[in-house]
PDB file of C-alpha atoms and ligand atoms in Angstrom:
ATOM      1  CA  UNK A   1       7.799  41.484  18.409  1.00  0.00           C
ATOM      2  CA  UNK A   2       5.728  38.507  18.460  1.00  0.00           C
ATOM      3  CA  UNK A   3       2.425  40.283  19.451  1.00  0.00           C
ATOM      4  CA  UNK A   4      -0.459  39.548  16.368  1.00  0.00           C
ATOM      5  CA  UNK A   5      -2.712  42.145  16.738  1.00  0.00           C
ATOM      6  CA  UNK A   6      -6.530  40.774  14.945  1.00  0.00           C
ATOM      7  CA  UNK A   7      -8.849  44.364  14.896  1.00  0.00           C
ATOM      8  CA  UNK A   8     -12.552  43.734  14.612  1.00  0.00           C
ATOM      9  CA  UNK A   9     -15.071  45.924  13.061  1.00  0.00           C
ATOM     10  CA  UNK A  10     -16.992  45.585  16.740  1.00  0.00           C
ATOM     11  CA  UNK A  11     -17.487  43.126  19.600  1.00  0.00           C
ATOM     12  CA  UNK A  12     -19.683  40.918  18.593  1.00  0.00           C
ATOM     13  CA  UNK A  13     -17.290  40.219  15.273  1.00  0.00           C
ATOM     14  CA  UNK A  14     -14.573  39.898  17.805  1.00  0.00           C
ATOM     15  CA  UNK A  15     -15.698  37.585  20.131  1.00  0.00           C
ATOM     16  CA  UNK A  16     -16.808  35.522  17.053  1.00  0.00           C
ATOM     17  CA  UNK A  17     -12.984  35.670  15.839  1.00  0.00           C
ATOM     18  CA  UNK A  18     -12.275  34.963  19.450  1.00  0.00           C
ATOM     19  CA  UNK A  19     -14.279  31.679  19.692  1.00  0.00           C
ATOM     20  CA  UNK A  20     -13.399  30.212  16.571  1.00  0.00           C
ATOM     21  CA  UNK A  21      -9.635  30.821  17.163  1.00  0.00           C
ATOM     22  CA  UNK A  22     -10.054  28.463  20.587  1.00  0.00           C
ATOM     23  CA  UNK A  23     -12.667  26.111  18.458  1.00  0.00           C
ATOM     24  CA  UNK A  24     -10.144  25.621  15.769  1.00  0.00           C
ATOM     25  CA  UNK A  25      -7.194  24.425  18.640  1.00  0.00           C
ATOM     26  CA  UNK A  26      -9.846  22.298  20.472  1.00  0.00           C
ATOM     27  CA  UNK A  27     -10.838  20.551  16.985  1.00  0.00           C
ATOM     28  CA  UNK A  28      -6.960  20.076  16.052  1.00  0.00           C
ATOM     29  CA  UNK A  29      -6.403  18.838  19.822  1.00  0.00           C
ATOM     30  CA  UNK A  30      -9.413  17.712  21.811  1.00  0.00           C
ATOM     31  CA  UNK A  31      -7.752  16.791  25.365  1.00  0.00           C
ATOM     32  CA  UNK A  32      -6.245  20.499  25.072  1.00  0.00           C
ATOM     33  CA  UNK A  33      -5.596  22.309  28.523  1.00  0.00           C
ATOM     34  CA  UNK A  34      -7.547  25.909  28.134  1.00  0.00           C
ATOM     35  CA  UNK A  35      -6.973  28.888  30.361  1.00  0.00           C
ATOM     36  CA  UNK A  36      -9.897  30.685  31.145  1.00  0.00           C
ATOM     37  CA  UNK A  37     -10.924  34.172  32.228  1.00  0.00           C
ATOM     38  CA  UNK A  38     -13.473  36.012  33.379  1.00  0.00           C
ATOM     39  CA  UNK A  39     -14.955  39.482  33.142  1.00  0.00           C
ATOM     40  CA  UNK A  40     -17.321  40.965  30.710  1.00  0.00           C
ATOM     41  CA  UNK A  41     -14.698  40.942  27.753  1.00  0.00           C
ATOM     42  CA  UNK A  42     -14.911  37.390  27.308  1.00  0.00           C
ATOM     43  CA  UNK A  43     -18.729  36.877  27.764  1.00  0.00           C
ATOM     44  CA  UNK A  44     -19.683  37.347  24.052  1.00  0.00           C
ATOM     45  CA  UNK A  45     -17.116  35.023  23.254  1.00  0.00           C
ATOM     46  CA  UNK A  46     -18.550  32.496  25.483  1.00  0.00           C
ATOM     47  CA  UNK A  47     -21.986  32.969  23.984  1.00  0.00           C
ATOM     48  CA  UNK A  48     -19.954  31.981  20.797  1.00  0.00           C
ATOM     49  CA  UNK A  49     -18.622  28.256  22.113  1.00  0.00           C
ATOM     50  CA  UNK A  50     -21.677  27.679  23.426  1.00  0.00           C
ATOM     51  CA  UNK A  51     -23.462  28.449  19.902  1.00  0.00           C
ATOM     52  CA  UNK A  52     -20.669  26.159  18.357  1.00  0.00           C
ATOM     53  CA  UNK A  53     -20.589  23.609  20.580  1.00  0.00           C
ATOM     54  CA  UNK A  54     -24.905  23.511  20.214  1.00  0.00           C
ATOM     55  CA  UNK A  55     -25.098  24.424  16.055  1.00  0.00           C
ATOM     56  CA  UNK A  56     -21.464  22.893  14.995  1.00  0.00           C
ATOM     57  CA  UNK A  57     -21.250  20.237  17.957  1.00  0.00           C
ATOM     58  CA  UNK A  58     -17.816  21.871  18.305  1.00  0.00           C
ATOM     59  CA  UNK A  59     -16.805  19.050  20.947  1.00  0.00           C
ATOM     60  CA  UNK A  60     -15.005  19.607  24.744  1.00  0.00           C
ATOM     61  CA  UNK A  61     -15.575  16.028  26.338  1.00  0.00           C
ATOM     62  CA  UNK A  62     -11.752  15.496  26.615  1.00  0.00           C
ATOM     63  CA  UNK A  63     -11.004  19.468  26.728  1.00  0.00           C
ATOM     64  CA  UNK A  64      -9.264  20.573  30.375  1.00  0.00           C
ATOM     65  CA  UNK A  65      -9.884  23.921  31.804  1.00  0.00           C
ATOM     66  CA  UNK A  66      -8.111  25.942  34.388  1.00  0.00           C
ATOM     67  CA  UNK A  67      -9.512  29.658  35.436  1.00  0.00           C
ATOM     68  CA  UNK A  68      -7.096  32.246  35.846  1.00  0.00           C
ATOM     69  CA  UNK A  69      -8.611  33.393  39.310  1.00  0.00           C
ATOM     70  CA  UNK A  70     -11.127  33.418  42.067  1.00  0.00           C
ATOM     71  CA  UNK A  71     -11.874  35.793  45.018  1.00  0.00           C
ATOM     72  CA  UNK A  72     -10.763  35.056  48.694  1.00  0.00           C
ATOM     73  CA  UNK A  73     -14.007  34.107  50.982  1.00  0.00           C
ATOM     74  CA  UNK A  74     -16.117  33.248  48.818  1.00  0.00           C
ATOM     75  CA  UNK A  75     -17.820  29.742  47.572  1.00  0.00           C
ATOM     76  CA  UNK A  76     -18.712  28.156  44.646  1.00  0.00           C
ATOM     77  CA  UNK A  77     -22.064  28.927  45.028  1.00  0.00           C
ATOM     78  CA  UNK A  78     -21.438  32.884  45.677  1.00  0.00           C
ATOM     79  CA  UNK A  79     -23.890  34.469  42.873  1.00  0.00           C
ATOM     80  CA  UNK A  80     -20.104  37.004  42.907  1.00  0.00           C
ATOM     81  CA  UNK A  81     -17.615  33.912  42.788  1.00  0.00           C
ATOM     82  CA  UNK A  82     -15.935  33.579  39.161  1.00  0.00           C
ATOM     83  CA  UNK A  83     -16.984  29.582  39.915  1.00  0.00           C
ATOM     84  CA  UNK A  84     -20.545  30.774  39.356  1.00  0.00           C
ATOM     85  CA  UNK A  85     -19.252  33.132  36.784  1.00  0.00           C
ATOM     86  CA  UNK A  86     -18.396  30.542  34.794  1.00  0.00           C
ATOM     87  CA  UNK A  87     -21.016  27.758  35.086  1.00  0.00           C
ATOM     88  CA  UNK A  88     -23.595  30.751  33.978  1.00  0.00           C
ATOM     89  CA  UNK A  89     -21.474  31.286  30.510  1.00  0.00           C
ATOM     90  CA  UNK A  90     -19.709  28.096  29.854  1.00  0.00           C
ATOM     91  CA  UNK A  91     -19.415  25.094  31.832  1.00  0.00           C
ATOM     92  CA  UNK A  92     -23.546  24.468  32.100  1.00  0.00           C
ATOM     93  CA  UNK A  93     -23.856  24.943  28.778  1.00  0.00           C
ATOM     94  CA  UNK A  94     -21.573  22.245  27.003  1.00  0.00           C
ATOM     95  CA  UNK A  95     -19.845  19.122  27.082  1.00  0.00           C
ATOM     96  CA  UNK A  96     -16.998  19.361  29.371  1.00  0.00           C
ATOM     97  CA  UNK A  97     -16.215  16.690  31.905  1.00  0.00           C
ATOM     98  CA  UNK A  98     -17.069  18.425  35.131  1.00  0.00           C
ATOM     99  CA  UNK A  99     -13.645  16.235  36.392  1.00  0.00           C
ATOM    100  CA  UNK A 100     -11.888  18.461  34.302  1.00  0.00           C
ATOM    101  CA  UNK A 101     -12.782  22.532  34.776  1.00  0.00           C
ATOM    102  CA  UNK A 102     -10.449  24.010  37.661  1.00  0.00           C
ATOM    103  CA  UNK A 103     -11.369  27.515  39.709  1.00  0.00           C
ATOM    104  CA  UNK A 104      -8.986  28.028  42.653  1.00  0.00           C
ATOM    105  CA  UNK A 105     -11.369  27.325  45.327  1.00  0.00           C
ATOM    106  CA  UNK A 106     -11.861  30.430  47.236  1.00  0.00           C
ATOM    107  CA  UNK A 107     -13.191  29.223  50.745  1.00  0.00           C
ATOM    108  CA  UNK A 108     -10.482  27.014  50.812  1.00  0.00           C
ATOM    109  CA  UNK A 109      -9.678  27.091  54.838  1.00  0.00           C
ATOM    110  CA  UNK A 110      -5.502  27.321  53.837  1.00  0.00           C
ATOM    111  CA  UNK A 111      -5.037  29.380  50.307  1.00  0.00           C
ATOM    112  CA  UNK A 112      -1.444  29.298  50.016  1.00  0.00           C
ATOM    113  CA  UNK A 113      -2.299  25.500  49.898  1.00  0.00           C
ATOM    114  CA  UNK A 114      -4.829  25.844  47.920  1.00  0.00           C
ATOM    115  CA  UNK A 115      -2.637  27.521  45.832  1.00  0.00           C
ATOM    116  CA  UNK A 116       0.358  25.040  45.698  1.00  0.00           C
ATOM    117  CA  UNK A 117      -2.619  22.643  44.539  1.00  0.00           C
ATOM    118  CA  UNK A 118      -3.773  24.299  42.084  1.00  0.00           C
ATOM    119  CA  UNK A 119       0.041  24.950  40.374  1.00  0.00           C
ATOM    120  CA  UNK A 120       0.829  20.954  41.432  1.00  0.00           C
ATOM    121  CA  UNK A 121      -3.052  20.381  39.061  1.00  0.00           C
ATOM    122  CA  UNK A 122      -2.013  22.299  35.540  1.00  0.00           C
ATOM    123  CA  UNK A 123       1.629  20.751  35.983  1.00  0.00           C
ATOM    124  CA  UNK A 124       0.229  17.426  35.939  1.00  0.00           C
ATOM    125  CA  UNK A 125      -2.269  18.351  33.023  1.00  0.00           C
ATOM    126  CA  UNK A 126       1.268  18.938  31.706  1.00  0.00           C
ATOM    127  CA  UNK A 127       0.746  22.784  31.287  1.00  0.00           C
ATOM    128  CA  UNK A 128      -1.250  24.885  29.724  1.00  0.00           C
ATOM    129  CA  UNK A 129      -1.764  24.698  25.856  1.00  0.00           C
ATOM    130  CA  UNK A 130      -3.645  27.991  25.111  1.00  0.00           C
ATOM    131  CA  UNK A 131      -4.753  30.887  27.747  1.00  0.00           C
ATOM    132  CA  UNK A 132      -7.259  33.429  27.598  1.00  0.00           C
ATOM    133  CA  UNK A 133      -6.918  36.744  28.867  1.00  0.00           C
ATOM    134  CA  UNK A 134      -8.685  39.938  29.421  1.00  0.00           C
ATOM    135  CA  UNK A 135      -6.819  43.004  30.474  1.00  0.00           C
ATOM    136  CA  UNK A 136      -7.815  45.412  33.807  1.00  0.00           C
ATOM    137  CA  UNK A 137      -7.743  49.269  33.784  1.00  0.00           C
ATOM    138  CA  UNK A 138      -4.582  48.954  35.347  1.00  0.00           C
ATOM    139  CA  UNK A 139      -3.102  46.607  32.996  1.00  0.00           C
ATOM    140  CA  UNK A 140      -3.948  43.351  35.381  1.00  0.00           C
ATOM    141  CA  UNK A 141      -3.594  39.947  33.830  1.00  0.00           C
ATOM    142  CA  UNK A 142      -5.945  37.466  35.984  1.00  0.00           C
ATOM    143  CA  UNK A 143      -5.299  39.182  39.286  1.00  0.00           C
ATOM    144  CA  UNK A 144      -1.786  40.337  38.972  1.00  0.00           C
ATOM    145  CA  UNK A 145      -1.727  43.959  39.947  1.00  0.00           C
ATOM    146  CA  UNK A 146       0.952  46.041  38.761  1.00  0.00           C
ATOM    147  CA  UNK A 147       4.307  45.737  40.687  1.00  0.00           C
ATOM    148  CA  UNK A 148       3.588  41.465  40.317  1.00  0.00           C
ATOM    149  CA  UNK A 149       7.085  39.704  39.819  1.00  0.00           C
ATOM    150  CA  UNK A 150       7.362  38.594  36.775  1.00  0.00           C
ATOM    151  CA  UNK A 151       8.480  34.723  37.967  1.00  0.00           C
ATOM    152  CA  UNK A 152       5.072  34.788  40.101  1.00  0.00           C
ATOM    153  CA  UNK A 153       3.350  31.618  40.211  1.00  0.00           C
ATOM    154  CA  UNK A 154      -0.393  31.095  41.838  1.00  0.00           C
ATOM    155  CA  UNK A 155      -0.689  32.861  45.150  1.00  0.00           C
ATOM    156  CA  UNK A 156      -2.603  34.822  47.342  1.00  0.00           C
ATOM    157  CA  UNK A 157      -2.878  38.550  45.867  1.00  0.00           C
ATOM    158  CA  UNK A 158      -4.391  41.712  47.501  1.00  0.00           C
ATOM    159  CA  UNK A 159      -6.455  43.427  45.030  1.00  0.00           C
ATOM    160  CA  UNK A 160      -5.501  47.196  43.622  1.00  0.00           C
ATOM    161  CA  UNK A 161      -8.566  49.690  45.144  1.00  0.00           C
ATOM    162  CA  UNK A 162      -9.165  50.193  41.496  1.00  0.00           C
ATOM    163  CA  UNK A 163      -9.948  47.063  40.774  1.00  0.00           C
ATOM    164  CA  UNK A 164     -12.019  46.143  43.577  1.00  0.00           C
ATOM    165  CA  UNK A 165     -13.920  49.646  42.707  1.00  0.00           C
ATOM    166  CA  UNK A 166     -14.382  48.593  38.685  1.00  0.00           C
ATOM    167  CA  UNK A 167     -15.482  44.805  39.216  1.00  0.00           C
ATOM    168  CA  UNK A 168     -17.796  45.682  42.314  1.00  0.00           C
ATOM    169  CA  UNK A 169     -19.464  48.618  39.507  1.00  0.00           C
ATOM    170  CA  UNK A 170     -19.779  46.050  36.963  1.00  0.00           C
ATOM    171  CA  UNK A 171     -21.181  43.192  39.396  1.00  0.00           C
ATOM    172  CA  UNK A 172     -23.455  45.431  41.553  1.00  0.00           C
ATOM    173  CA  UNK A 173     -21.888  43.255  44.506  1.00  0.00           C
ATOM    174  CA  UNK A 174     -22.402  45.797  47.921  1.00  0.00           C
ATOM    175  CA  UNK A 175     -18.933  44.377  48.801  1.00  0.00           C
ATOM    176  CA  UNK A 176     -16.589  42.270  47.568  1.00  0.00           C
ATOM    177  CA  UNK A 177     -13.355  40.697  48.793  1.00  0.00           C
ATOM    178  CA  UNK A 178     -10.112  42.784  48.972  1.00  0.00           C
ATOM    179  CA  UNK A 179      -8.128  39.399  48.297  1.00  0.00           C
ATOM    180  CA  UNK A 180      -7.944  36.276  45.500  1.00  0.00           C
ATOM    181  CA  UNK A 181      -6.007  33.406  44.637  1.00  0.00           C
ATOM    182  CA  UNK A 182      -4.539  34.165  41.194  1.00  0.00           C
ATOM    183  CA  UNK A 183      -2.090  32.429  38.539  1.00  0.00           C
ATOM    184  CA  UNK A 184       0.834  33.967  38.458  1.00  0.00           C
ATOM    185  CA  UNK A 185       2.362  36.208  36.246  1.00  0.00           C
ATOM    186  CA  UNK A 186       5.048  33.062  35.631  1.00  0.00           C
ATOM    187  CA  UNK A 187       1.901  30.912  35.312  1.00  0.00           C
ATOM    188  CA  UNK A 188       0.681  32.794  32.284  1.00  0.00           C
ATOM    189  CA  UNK A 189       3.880  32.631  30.371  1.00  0.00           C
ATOM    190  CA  UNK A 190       4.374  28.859  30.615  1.00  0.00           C
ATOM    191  CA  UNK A 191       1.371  28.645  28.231  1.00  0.00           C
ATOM    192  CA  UNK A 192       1.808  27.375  25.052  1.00  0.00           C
ATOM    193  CA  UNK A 193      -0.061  30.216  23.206  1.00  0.00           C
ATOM    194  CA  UNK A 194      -1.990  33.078  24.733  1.00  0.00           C
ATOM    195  CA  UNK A 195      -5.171  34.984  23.586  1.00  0.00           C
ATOM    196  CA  UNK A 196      -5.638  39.009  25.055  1.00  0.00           C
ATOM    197  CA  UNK A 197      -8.699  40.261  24.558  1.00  0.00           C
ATOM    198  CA  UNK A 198      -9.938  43.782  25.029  1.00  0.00           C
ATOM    199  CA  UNK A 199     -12.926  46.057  23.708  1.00  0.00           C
ATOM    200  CA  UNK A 200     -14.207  49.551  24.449  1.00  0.00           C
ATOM    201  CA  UNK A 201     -12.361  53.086  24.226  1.00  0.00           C
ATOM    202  CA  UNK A 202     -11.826  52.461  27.976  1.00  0.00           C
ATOM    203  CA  UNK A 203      -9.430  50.076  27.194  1.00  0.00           C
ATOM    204  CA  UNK A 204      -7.779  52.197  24.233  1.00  0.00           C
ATOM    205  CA  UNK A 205      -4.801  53.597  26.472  1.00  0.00           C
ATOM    206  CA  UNK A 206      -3.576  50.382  28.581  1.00  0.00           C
ATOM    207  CA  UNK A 207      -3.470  48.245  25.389  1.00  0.00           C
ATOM    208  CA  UNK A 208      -1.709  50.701  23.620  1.00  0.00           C
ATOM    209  CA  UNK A 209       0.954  50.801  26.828  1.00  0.00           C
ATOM    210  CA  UNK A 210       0.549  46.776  27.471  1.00  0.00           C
ATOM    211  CA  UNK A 211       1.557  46.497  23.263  1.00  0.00           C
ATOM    212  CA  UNK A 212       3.650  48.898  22.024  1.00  0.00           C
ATOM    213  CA  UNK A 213       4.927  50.388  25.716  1.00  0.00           C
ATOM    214  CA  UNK A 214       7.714  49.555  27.516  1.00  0.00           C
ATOM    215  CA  UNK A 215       8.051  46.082  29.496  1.00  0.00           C
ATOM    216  CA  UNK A 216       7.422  46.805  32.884  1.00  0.00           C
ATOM    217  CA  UNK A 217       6.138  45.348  36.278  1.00  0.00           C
ATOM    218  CA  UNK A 218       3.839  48.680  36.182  1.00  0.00           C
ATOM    219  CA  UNK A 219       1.786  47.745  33.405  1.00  0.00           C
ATOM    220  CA  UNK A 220       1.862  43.847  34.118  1.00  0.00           C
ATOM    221  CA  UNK A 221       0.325  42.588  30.526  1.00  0.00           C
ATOM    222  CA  UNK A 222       3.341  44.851  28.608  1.00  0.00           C
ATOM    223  CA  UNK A 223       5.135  41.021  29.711  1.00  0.00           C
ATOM    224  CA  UNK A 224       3.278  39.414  27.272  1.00  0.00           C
ATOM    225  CA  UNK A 225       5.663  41.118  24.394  1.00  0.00           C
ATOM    226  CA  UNK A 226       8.156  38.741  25.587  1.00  0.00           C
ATOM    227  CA  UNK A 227       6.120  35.870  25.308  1.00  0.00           C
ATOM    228  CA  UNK A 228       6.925  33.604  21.858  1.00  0.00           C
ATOM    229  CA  UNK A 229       2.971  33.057  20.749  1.00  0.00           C
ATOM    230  CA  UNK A 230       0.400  35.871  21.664  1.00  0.00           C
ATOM    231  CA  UNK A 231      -2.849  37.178  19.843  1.00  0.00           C
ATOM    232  CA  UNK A 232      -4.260  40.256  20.531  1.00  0.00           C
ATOM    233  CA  UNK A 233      -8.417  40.293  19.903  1.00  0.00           C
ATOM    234  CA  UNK A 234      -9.583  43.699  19.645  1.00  0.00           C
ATOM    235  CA  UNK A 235     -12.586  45.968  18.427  1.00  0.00           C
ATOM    236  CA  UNK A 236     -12.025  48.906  16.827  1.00  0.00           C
ATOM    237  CA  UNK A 237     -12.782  51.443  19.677  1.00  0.00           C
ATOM    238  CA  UNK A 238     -10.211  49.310  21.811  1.00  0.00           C
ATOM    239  CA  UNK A 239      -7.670  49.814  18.898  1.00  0.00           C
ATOM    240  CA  UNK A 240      -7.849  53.232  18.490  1.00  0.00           C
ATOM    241  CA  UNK A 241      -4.450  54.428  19.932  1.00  0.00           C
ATOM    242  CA  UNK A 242      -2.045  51.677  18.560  1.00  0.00           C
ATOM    243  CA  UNK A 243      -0.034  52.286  15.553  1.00  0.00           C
ATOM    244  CA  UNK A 244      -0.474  49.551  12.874  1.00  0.00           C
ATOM    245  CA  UNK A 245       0.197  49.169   9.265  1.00  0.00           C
TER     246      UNK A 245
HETATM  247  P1  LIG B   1     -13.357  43.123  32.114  1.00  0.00           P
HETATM  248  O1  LIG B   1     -12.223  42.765  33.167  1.00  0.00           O
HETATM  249  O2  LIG B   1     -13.291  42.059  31.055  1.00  0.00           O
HETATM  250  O3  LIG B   1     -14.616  43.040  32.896  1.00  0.00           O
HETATM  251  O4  LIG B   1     -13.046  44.483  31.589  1.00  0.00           O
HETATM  252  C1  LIG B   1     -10.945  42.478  32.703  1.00  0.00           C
HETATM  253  C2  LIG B   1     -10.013  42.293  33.861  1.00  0.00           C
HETATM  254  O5  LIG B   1     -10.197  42.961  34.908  1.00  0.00           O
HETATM  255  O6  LIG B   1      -9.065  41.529  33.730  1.00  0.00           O
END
């Protein structure tokens, strides 16, 4: 298996871990293409770049970044779009080329175009060198729900009522939309490298299935065992149920 599993003693240590891992690839390659996610998992390690890139001037002028996903409906401006998400932890906050960071665009007026567009944008950034990636109750990865076909490339996805449920909880959003655009589940494992990330006992029982479970469309991230270069950033409580030695 070519899952490295990285425990930390809590989250702030592994969000630290998190941020220096992407810090040290920017540094050895600055026009890198980043994957990005969204989510409270990776917040902390935002906080991180954006301490690096202010105390270390840890640089991103020629860094490219493409999110994982956005919601259906909604604008850039939505205070509940993952556009806004991720001007709030990131992109305001240092030096990339605003040229160069890529949400779907979620108002778009056709989305399967917008879609097409967005897979024609990282193939001619000629891929994607490292992605980031939190994991859902459910064992999402961006916005595939379970039963997404492995070959899946960016598209339209309806949302599993579970998920719509635990991000409208965490966002206090009254209502939020039933559909996104989302990379696909083909998408993800064209990257060169990919980072998981998950903390909290909540999460205890879908890593343990996504890591040391059986491959399956049910638990969509357990397709990440089969991918040549993954890291797996954990806190202890997140952990708990794997079996390592
Ligand atoms: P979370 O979301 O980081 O807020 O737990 C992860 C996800 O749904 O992919």
């Amino acid at each position: 298996m070519s899952v490295r599993i990285l425990v930390y003693d809590d989250y702030a240590k592994m969000s630290a871990a998190a941020a220096e891992h992407i810090a040290s690839r920017v540094s050895a390659q600055p026009s890198i293409v980043l994957g990005l996610a969204t989510g409270s998992t990776p917040v902390g390690m935002y906080a991180e770049l954006v301490e690096l890139h202010r105390r270390a001037g840890l640089d991103f002028s020629r860094v490219t970044t493409f999110n994982l996903d956005e919601y259906c409906g909604l604008d850039a401006d939505d205070p509940r779009s993952y556009e806004r998400f991720m001007w709030e932890h990131l992109f305001a906050h240092v030096n990339l080329d605003r040229t160069r960071t890529h949400v779907p665009y979620g108002a778009a007026r056709d989305p399967e175009a917008e879609c097409m567009r967005y897979e024609e944008m990282i193939r001619a950034a000629g891929g994607i060198d490292l992605q980031v990636l939190g994991i859902g109750m459910n064992g999402h990865i961006g916005f595939n729900e379970p039963g997404s076909a492995p070959n899946s490339r960016t598209r339209v996805v309806r949302l599993a009522e579970l998920t719509v449920e635990v991000n409208r909880a965490k966002t206090e959003a009254e209502e939020l939309p039933a559909f996104a655009l989302s990379m696909g589940m083909g998408t993800i494992m064209d990257a060169g490298e990919v980072m998981l990330l998950a903390n909290g006992e909540a999460k205890a029982d879908i890593i343990r299935q996504a890591i040391q479970g059986p491959v399956t469309p049910d638990v969509p991230a357990s397709i990440l065992q089969q991918h040549p270069d993954v890291t797996v950033f954990l806190d202890r409580p997140a952990a708990k149920l794997l079996k390592l030695h």
